Amino acid sequence: MGSLGDHLVANTPELTLLTLFGLVLEDANPAERATLLSALPAPVRDIWHVVGRRRYDRHISRVRAA
């Protein structure tokens, strides 16, 4: 990851990063999604599946309902 990506990760609240990651995954095709998820360390991937995905779904539902 380049310095811009490093800066983003270092300076963005973790819950916001989960939302941003959800946006990226939503726009990705299945192969891209698999690549992105497989590149995550296992603990981060687990956090995405347990917390992030649900949080993203709730957030995006509220945004799109407005």
XYZ file of C-alpha atoms in Angstrom, residues 1 4 6-7 11-14 16 22-24 34-36 40-41 43-44 48 52 54 58 60 62-65:
28
model
C 0.000 0.000 0.000
C -1.690 7.679 0.861
C -1.041 4.109 4.878
C -2.111 7.616 5.882
C -5.838 8.362 10.500
C -9.313 6.923 10.016
C -11.357 5.442 12.863
C -11.576 1.651 12.587
C -15.184 4.101 9.462
C -17.903 -2.296 2.555
C -18.264 0.331 -0.158
C -15.256 -1.086 -1.997
C -12.275 -12.660 -3.223
C -8.886 -11.057 -3.880
C -9.531 -8.194 -1.467
C -6.587 -9.231 4.637
C -4.886 -10.769 7.657
C -8.054 -11.456 12.291
C -9.103 -8.476 10.160
C -15.129 -7.871 8.737
C -18.030 -5.005 9.569
C -23.433 -6.100 9.523
C -27.148 -1.171 8.566
C -25.984 1.756 3.861
C -30.057 4.140 6.457
C -28.199 6.170 3.833
C -30.254 4.801 0.945
C -33.557 5.211 2.805
